[in-house]
């Protein structure tokens, strides 16, 4: 509980920085889980550079983009009723999620040194499956998130659930 209270205090004083660092940390955790539990690389086979790329993506792309999106979404659809939460989830999953995935996957490819042609081929191969898999998890999570969670905690809640999602995304993005 002391750790949670400390997190809340720092979040209150530095909300943007904490959200971005939380996203980066949990993206790194997701990649570590992917490498160790899904891909079974072991400690010697762990690709630290890949984890660092995922942490950087969390801090430099996922945290700012998703955190900013939640702020915009709250301005577009103010309120916390069940209907408001449903509208937010539909806009999030119908508009934001497809665009976000369409940016995230090629960004990882580019950071991993894929040529434009290889990156495009990988996006065409992986995007449909990643989007469908997104729809198995995120609509229910986002509906609860938009209905139950205050705005300044939404990114942290999503990123905690996203540890599993990040493991999947890391595996999908690094599969050749």
Coordinates of C-alpha atoms in Angstrom, one line a residue, residues 30-170:
X30 CA 5.8 -7.1 -21.6
X31 CA 8.8 -7.7 -23.8
X32 CA 10.7 -9.5 -21.0
X33 CA 7.7 -11.8 -20.5
X34 CA 7.5 -12.4 -24.2
X35 CA 11.2 -13.3 -24.4
X36 CA 11.3 -15.4 -21.3
X37 CA 7.9 -17.1 -21.0
X38 CA 6.6 -17.1 -24.6
X39 CA 9.8 -17.5 -26.6
X40 CA 11.7 -19.2 -23.8
X41 CA 15.0 -17.5 -24.6
X42 CA 16.5 -17.8 -21.2
X43 CA 18.7 -15.1 -19.5
X44 CA 21.7 -15.7 -21.8
X45 CA 19.4 -15.5 -24.9
X46 CA 17.6 -12.4 -23.7
X47 CA 17.9 -9.5 -26.2
X48 CA 18.4 -6.5 -23.9
X49 CA 18.5 -4.1 -26.9
X50 CA 15.0 -5.3 -28.0
X51 CA 13.7 -4.7 -24.4
X52 CA 15.3 -1.2 -24.5
X53 CA 13.5 -0.5 -27.8
X54 CA 10.2 -1.5 -26.3
X55 CA 10.9 0.7 -23.2
X56 CA 11.7 3.5 -25.5
X57 CA 8.6 3.0 -27.5
X58 CA 6.6 3.0 -24.3
X59 CA 8.1 6.2 -23.2
X60 CA 8.3 8.0 -26.5
X61 CA 5.3 6.7 -28.4
X62 CA 2.8 4.6 -26.4
X63 CA 2.6 6.7 -23.3
X64 CA 2.3 10.1 -25.0
X65 CA 0.0 8.9 -27.7
X66 CA -2.4 6.8 -25.6
X67 CA -2.3 9.3 -22.7
X68 CA -3.0 12.2 -25.0
X69 CA -5.8 10.2 -26.7
X70 CA -7.5 9.7 -23.4
X71 CA -7.5 13.4 -22.7
X72 CA -8.9 14.1 -26.2
X73 CA -11.5 11.4 -25.8
X74 CA -12.6 12.9 -22.5
X75 CA -13.0 16.3 -24.1
X76 CA -14.9 14.8 -27.1
X77 CA -17.2 12.8 -24.8
X78 CA -17.3 14.3 -21.3
X79 CA -19.0 12.2 -18.6
X80 CA -18.8 8.9 -17.0
X81 CA -22.2 7.3 -17.5
X82 CA -22.6 3.9 -19.0
X83 CA -23.6 5.4 -22.3
X84 CA -20.6 7.8 -22.3
X85 CA -18.3 4.8 -21.5
X86 CA -19.8 2.9 -24.4
X87 CA -19.4 5.8 -26.8
X88 CA -15.7 6.2 -25.7
X89 CA -15.1 2.5 -26.1
X90 CA -16.6 2.5 -29.6
X91 CA -14.6 5.5 -30.7
X92 CA -11.5 4.1 -29.1
X93 CA -11.8 0.7 -30.7
X94 CA -13.3 1.8 -34.0
X95 CA -11.0 4.7 -34.7
X96 CA -8.0 4.8 -32.4
X97 CA -7.0 1.2 -32.1
X98 CA -6.7 0.4 -35.8
X99 CA -4.6 3.6 -36.4
X100 CA -2.5 2.9 -33.3
X101 CA -1.7 -0.6 -34.4
X102 CA -1.0 0.6 -38.0
X103 CA 1.6 2.9 -36.6
X104 CA 3.0 0.8 -33.8
X105 CA 3.9 -2.3 -35.9
X106 CA 5.9 -0.5 -38.6
X107 CA 7.6 1.7 -36.0
X108 CA 8.9 -1.5 -34.3
X109 CA 9.9 -2.8 -37.7
X110 CA 11.8 0.4 -38.5
X111 CA 13.5 0.4 -35.2
X112 CA 14.6 -3.2 -35.8
X113 CA 16.2 -2.2 -39.1
X114 CA 13.6 -3.6 -41.5
X115 CA 13.7 -2.1 -45.0
X116 CA 10.5 -0.2 -46.1
X117 CA 9.6 -3.1 -48.3
X118 CA 10.1 -5.7 -45.6
X119 CA 8.3 -3.6 -43.1
X120 CA 5.3 -3.2 -45.5
X121 CA 5.1 -6.9 -46.1
X122 CA 5.3 -7.6 -42.3
X123 CA 2.5 -5.1 -41.7
X124 CA 0.3 -6.6 -44.3
X125 CA 0.9 -10.1 -42.8
X126 CA 0.6 -9.2 -39.1
X127 CA -1.9 -6.3 -38.9
X128 CA -5.1 -8.2 -39.5
X129 CA -4.4 -10.8 -36.9
X130 CA -3.2 -8.2 -34.4
X131 CA -6.4 -6.1 -34.9
X132 CA -8.7 -9.1 -34.5
X133 CA -6.7 -10.2 -31.4
X134 CA -7.1 -6.6 -30.1
X135 CA -10.9 -7.0 -30.3
X136 CA -10.8 -10.1 -28.1
X137 CA -9.3 -8.2 -25.2
X138 CA -9.7 -4.4 -25.4
X139 CA -13.4 -3.6 -25.8
X140 CA -14.3 -5.1 -22.5
X141 CA -11.2 -3.6 -20.8
X142 CA -11.9 -0.2 -22.2
X143 CA -15.6 -0.2 -21.4
X144 CA -14.7 -0.9 -17.7
X145 CA -11.8 1.6 -17.9
X146 CA -13.9 4.5 -19.2
X147 CA -16.8 3.7 -16.8
X148 CA -14.9 3.0 -13.6
X149 CA -11.5 4.6 -13.7
X150 CA -10.7 8.4 -13.3
X151 CA -8.9 9.9 -16.3
X152 CA -5.5 10.3 -14.5
X153 CA -5.4 6.5 -13.7
X154 CA -6.6 5.2 -17.1
X155 CA -3.2 4.9 -18.8
X156 CA -1.8 3.0 -15.7
X157 CA -4.8 0.7 -15.6
X158 CA -4.6 0.0 -19.3
X159 CA -0.8 -0.5 -19.1
X160 CA -1.2 -3.1 -16.3
X161 CA -3.7 -5.1 -18.4
X162 CA -1.4 -4.4 -21.4
X163 CA 1.5 -6.3 -19.8
X164 CA -0.2 -9.3 -21.4
X165 CA -1.0 -7.4 -24.6
X166 CA 2.5 -6.0 -24.8
X167 CA 3.9 -9.5 -24.5
X168 CA 1.7 -10.5 -27.5
X169 CA 2.6 -7.3 -29.4
X170 CA 6.3 -7.8 -28.8

